[in-house]
């Protein structure tokens, strides 16, 4: 574990892996939001920074880890998702064009694909659920990129989806400290039961990232830690030696 850097790693920096942690609210997509809001504009900017820092190590493959994929299921070229369930007729290819018969990807994977498109990433993408992240990260050639999608607690205020829980703020604060410090062990040790109780949807993905890189030298940088709509939004980047 090392101290947070003053800036992003230089292009081509030697690394075994790099991780971008981003939340997965549908409002991340401007078409869903409609009218621009300062909070979501700032969130998009933070996510763009985290993804850029992940891509700075020049991974040939980016693994998108998000909820919604069954164990053993992988998404790739030709698959795609959409945001029709959120009131907009927007299709989001996961990689390349959606092919006839392509699988439908969950919302988190679709939002990750949009972030990668915005960053101009033209390499290979593999979408998985938390259960398959560790093995895939070990099997792929270094440096591997990981885009980990997940929200903090949805119980951060009285107007939050799950109403206010006094434990929600401290729980998210602990995650933020682990992300900033590059503490993979702390992420791996997050309590899944408490995560479910606090409606922290990102816990399975965070635990998987922590387990995948536990014991490694990790440089962490926290880009955002906020809860503008009663849901914790945490954005960070890691470089793993």
Short mmCIF file of C-alpha atoms in Angstrom, two decimals:
data_model
loop_
_atom_site.label_atom_id
_atom_site.label_comp_id
_atom_site.label_asym_id
_atom_site.label_seq_id
_atom_site.Cartn_x
_atom_site.Cartn_y
_atom_site.Cartn_z
CA UNK A 1 0.00 0.00 0.00
CA UNK A 2 1.31 3.46 -0.81
CA UNK A 3 0.22 7.05 -0.40
CA UNK A 4 -2.19 8.58 -2.91
CA UNK A 5 -0.35 10.12 -5.87
CA UNK A 6 -0.48 13.80 -6.70
CA UNK A 7 -1.82 13.06 -10.18
CA UNK A 8 -2.60 10.27 -12.64
CA UNK A 9 0.08 7.76 -13.59
CA UNK A 10 2.01 8.62 -16.75
CA UNK A 11 0.95 6.90 -19.98
CA UNK A 12 2.54 3.47 -20.17
CA UNK A 13 3.29 3.36 -16.45
CA UNK A 14 4.42 -0.11 -15.35
CA UNK A 15 1.53 -1.77 -13.56
CA UNK A 16 -0.06 -5.18 -13.27
CA UNK A 17 -3.54 -3.68 -13.21
CA UNK A 18 -5.48 -0.48 -12.83
CA UNK A 19 -8.97 -0.05 -11.44
CA UNK A 20 -11.56 2.68 -11.86
CA UNK A 21 -14.35 2.65 -9.27
CA UNK A 22 -17.54 4.39 -10.41
CA UNK A 23 -21.15 4.39 -9.19
CA UNK A 24 -23.95 3.21 -11.46
CA UNK A 25 -26.92 5.57 -11.21
CA UNK A 26 -28.90 5.82 -14.48
CA UNK A 27 -28.59 9.62 -14.16
CA UNK A 28 -24.94 9.18 -15.11
CA UNK A 29 -26.22 9.16 -18.69
CA UNK A 30 -27.13 12.74 -19.72
CA UNK A 31 -30.11 11.51 -21.76
CA UNK A 32 -31.68 10.06 -18.61
CA UNK A 33 -31.07 13.18 -16.55
CA UNK A 34 -32.58 15.58 -19.08
CA UNK A 35 -31.74 18.92 -17.51
CA UNK A 36 -28.14 19.21 -16.33
CA UNK A 37 -27.58 19.19 -12.57
CA UNK A 38 -24.40 20.30 -10.81
CA UNK A 39 -24.16 17.09 -8.76
CA UNK A 40 -24.39 14.76 -11.75
CA UNK A 41 -22.11 16.95 -13.86
CA UNK A 42 -19.48 16.75 -11.12
CA UNK A 43 -20.02 12.99 -10.83
CA UNK A 44 -19.50 12.47 -14.57
CA UNK A 45 -16.31 14.52 -14.41
CA UNK A 46 -14.98 12.44 -11.52
CA UNK A 47 -15.83 9.21 -13.34
CA UNK A 48 -14.11 10.47 -16.50
CA UNK A 49 -10.98 11.19 -14.47
CA UNK A 50 -11.00 7.75 -12.84
CA UNK A 51 -11.49 5.98 -16.17
CA UNK A 52 -8.74 8.04 -17.78
CA UNK A 53 -6.34 7.10 -15.00
CA UNK A 54 -7.24 3.43 -15.39
CA UNK A 55 -6.67 3.61 -19.16
CA UNK A 56 -3.35 5.44 -18.67
CA UNK A 57 -1.64 2.08 -18.04
CA UNK A 58 -2.78 1.07 -21.56
CA UNK A 59 -4.66 -2.13 -20.86
CA UNK A 60 -5.51 -4.29 -23.86
CA UNK A 61 -8.58 -5.58 -22.04
CA UNK A 62 -10.92 -3.82 -19.63
CA UNK A 63 -13.00 -6.03 -17.36
CA UNK A 64 -16.28 -4.43 -16.38
CA UNK A 65 -17.45 -5.77 -13.01
CA UNK A 66 -21.01 -4.94 -12.08
CA UNK A 67 -24.05 -6.51 -10.51
CA UNK A 68 -26.56 -8.42 -12.61
CA UNK A 69 -24.40 -11.01 -14.38
CA UNK A 70 -24.87 -14.63 -13.36
CA UNK A 71 -21.79 -16.61 -12.25
CA UNK A 72 -19.93 -17.72 -15.36
CA UNK A 73 -21.74 -15.24 -17.61
CA UNK A 74 -19.62 -12.93 -19.74
CA UNK A 75 -20.64 -10.01 -21.93
CA UNK A 76 -18.66 -8.84 -24.93
CA UNK A 77 -18.80 -7.66 -28.52
CA UNK A 78 -22.29 -7.62 -29.98
CA UNK A 79 -24.08 -7.42 -26.64
CA UNK A 80 -25.85 -4.30 -25.46
CA UNK A 81 -28.22 -2.67 -23.02
CA UNK A 82 -30.69 0.16 -22.94
CA UNK A 83 -32.19 2.68 -20.55
CA UNK A 84 -35.83 2.26 -21.59
CA UNK A 85 -36.73 1.26 -18.08
CA UNK A 86 -35.76 4.77 -16.99
CA UNK A 87 -37.95 6.63 -19.44
CA UNK A 88 -35.56 7.15 -22.37
CA UNK A 89 -35.25 5.18 -25.59
CA UNK A 90 -31.45 4.93 -25.53
CA UNK A 91 -29.54 1.85 -26.58
CA UNK A 92 -25.96 1.35 -25.37
CA UNK A 93 -23.78 -1.23 -27.15
CA UNK A 94 -21.38 -2.96 -24.79
CA UNK A 95 -18.66 -3.22 -27.43
CA UNK A 96 -19.02 -2.40 -31.11
CA UNK A 97 -22.45 -2.73 -32.64
CA UNK A 98 -25.23 -4.77 -31.09
CA UNK A 99 -25.66 -7.92 -33.18
CA UNK A 100 -28.95 -9.77 -33.73
CA UNK A 101 -29.32 -12.19 -30.86
CA UNK A 102 -26.81 -10.33 -28.72
CA UNK A 103 -27.33 -10.62 -25.00
CA UNK A 104 -28.90 -7.84 -22.97
CA UNK A 105 -26.43 -6.41 -20.47
CA UNK A 106 -27.46 -5.11 -17.03
CA UNK A 107 -27.62 -1.38 -16.36
CA UNK A 108 -24.24 -1.20 -14.62
CA UNK A 109 -22.48 -2.80 -17.57
CA UNK A 110 -24.28 -0.50 -20.02
CA UNK A 111 -23.25 2.60 -18.06
CA UNK A 112 -19.67 1.31 -17.91
CA UNK A 113 -19.70 0.86 -21.69
CA UNK A 114 -20.84 4.46 -22.07
CA UNK A 115 -17.99 5.66 -19.84
CA UNK A 116 -15.48 3.68 -21.91
CA UNK A 117 -16.95 5.09 -25.11
CA UNK A 118 -16.62 8.60 -23.73
CA UNK A 119 -12.97 7.89 -22.92
CA UNK A 120 -12.33 6.60 -26.44
CA UNK A 121 -11.34 3.08 -25.38
CA UNK A 122 -11.27 0.86 -28.47
CA UNK A 123 -9.83 -2.31 -26.93
CA UNK A 124 -11.52 -5.48 -25.78
CA UNK A 125 -14.18 -5.36 -23.08
CA UNK A 126 -15.38 -8.25 -20.94
CA UNK A 127 -18.38 -7.84 -18.67
CA UNK A 128 -18.73 -10.08 -15.62
CA UNK A 129 -20.38 -10.26 -12.23
CA UNK A 130 -18.41 -10.01 -8.99
CA UNK A 131 -17.98 -13.77 -8.67
CA UNK A 132 -15.87 -14.02 -11.83
CA UNK A 133 -13.66 -10.95 -11.46
CA UNK A 134 -10.79 -12.53 -9.53
CA UNK A 135 -10.11 -15.43 -11.88
CA UNK A 136 -10.41 -13.26 -14.97
CA UNK A 137 -8.03 -10.65 -13.55
CA UNK A 138 -5.50 -13.42 -12.93
CA UNK A 139 -5.91 -15.00 -16.37
CA UNK A 140 -5.62 -11.90 -18.54
CA UNK A 141 -2.22 -10.51 -19.57
CA UNK A 142 -0.96 -7.49 -17.65
CA UNK A 143 -1.74 -4.72 -17.47
CA UNK A 144 -5.43 -5.41 -17.09
CA UNK A 145 -7.99 -2.67 -16.61
CA UNK A 146 -10.95 -3.06 -14.29
CA UNK A 147 -13.99 -0.79 -14.28
CA UNK A 148 -15.82 -1.56 -11.05
CA UNK A 149 -19.38 -0.23 -10.97
CA UNK A 150 -21.36 0.10 -7.74
CA UNK A 151 -23.18 2.52 -5.45
CA UNK A 152 -22.77 3.16 -1.77
CA UNK A 153 -25.63 3.09 0.73
CA UNK A 154 -29.07 4.18 -0.46
CA UNK A 155 -29.96 5.17 3.11
CA UNK A 156 -28.00 8.39 3.47
CA UNK A 157 -30.94 10.79 3.98
CA UNK A 158 -34.64 10.85 4.80
CA UNK A 159 -35.36 11.27 1.08
CA UNK A 160 -33.13 8.37 0.09
CA UNK A 161 -34.68 5.26 -1.50
CA UNK A 162 -34.24 3.35 1.77
CA UNK A 163 -34.81 6.31 4.16
CA UNK A 164 -32.13 7.43 6.61
CA UNK A 165 -30.03 4.97 8.57
CA UNK A 166 -27.43 6.49 10.95
CA UNK A 167 -24.99 3.72 10.03
CA UNK A 168 -25.04 4.55 6.33
CA UNK A 169 -22.70 7.54 6.43
CA UNK A 170 -20.01 5.82 8.52
CA UNK A 171 -20.24 2.71 6.34
CA UNK A 172 -19.63 4.69 3.15
CA UNK A 173 -16.89 6.68 4.89
CA UNK A 174 -15.08 3.43 5.64
CA UNK A 175 -15.28 2.44 1.99
CA UNK A 176 -13.99 5.87 0.96
CA UNK A 177 -10.98 5.50 3.29
CA UNK A 178 -10.18 2.08 1.85
CA UNK A 179 -10.43 3.39 -1.72
CA UNK A 180 -8.22 6.40 -0.97
CA UNK A 181 -5.62 4.29 0.80
CA UNK A 182 -5.57 1.48 -1.75
CA UNK A 183 -6.52 -0.90 1.05
CA UNK A 184 -7.61 -4.01 -0.81
CA UNK A 185 -7.87 -6.01 2.40
CA UNK A 186 -10.39 -3.57 3.86
CA UNK A 187 -12.56 -3.80 0.74
CA UNK A 188 -12.41 -7.59 0.76
CA UNK A 189 -13.48 -7.57 4.42
CA UNK A 190 -16.63 -5.46 3.94
CA UNK A 191 -19.62 -7.05 5.67
CA UNK A 192 -22.01 -8.26 2.95
CA UNK A 193 -24.93 -8.52 5.36
CA UNK A 194 -24.47 -4.94 6.51
CA UNK A 195 -24.12 -3.89 2.90
CA UNK A 196 -27.47 -5.47 2.07
CA UNK A 197 -29.11 -3.89 5.11
CA UNK A 198 -27.84 -0.46 4.12
CA UNK A 199 -28.75 -1.00 0.45
CA UNK A 200 -25.12 -0.52 -0.58
CA UNK A 201 -25.29 -2.17 -3.99
CA UNK A 202 -21.57 -1.80 -4.65
CA UNK A 203 -20.45 -4.08 -1.82
CA UNK A 204 -20.23 -7.34 -3.84
CA UNK A 205 -18.13 -5.65 -6.53
CA UNK A 206 -15.93 -3.85 -3.99
CA UNK A 207 -15.35 -7.09 -2.10
CA UNK A 208 -14.42 -8.83 -5.34
CA UNK A 209 -11.91 -6.14 -6.29
CA UNK A 210 -10.42 -6.24 -2.82
CA UNK A 211 -10.07 -10.02 -2.91
CA UNK A 212 -8.53 -9.92 -6.39
CA UNK A 213 -5.74 -7.56 -5.33
CA UNK A 214 -5.30 -8.32 -1.62
CA UNK A 215 -1.65 -8.42 -0.61
CA UNK A 216 -0.54 -6.39 -3.63
CA UNK A 217 1.01 -2.92 -3.64
CA UNK A 218 -1.84 -0.55 -4.50
CA UNK A 219 -1.76 3.20 -5.04
CA UNK A 220 -5.21 4.70 -4.47
CA UNK A 221 -6.77 8.04 -5.28
CA UNK A 222 -10.27 9.16 -4.24
CA UNK A 223 -12.00 11.46 -6.71
CA UNK A 224 -15.49 11.83 -5.25
CA UNK A 225 -17.40 10.96 -2.09
CA UNK A 226 -20.88 12.44 -2.04
CA UNK A 227 -24.55 11.55 -1.57
CA UNK A 228 -26.55 14.25 -3.38
CA UNK A 229 -29.70 12.15 -3.70
CA UNK A 230 -29.37 10.15 -0.50
CA UNK A 231 -27.24 7.50 -2.21
CA UNK A 232 -23.49 7.27 -1.67
CA UNK A 233 -21.49 7.90 -4.84
CA UNK A 234 -17.82 6.97 -4.53
CA UNK A 235 -15.31 7.43 -7.35
CA UNK A 236 -11.69 6.33 -7.14
CA UNK A 237 -8.79 4.91 -9.09
CA UNK A 238 -6.14 2.34 -8.20
CA UNK A 239 -2.87 1.34 -9.79
CA UNK A 240 -1.74 -2.15 -8.78
CA UNK A 241 1.94 -3.04 -8.98
#
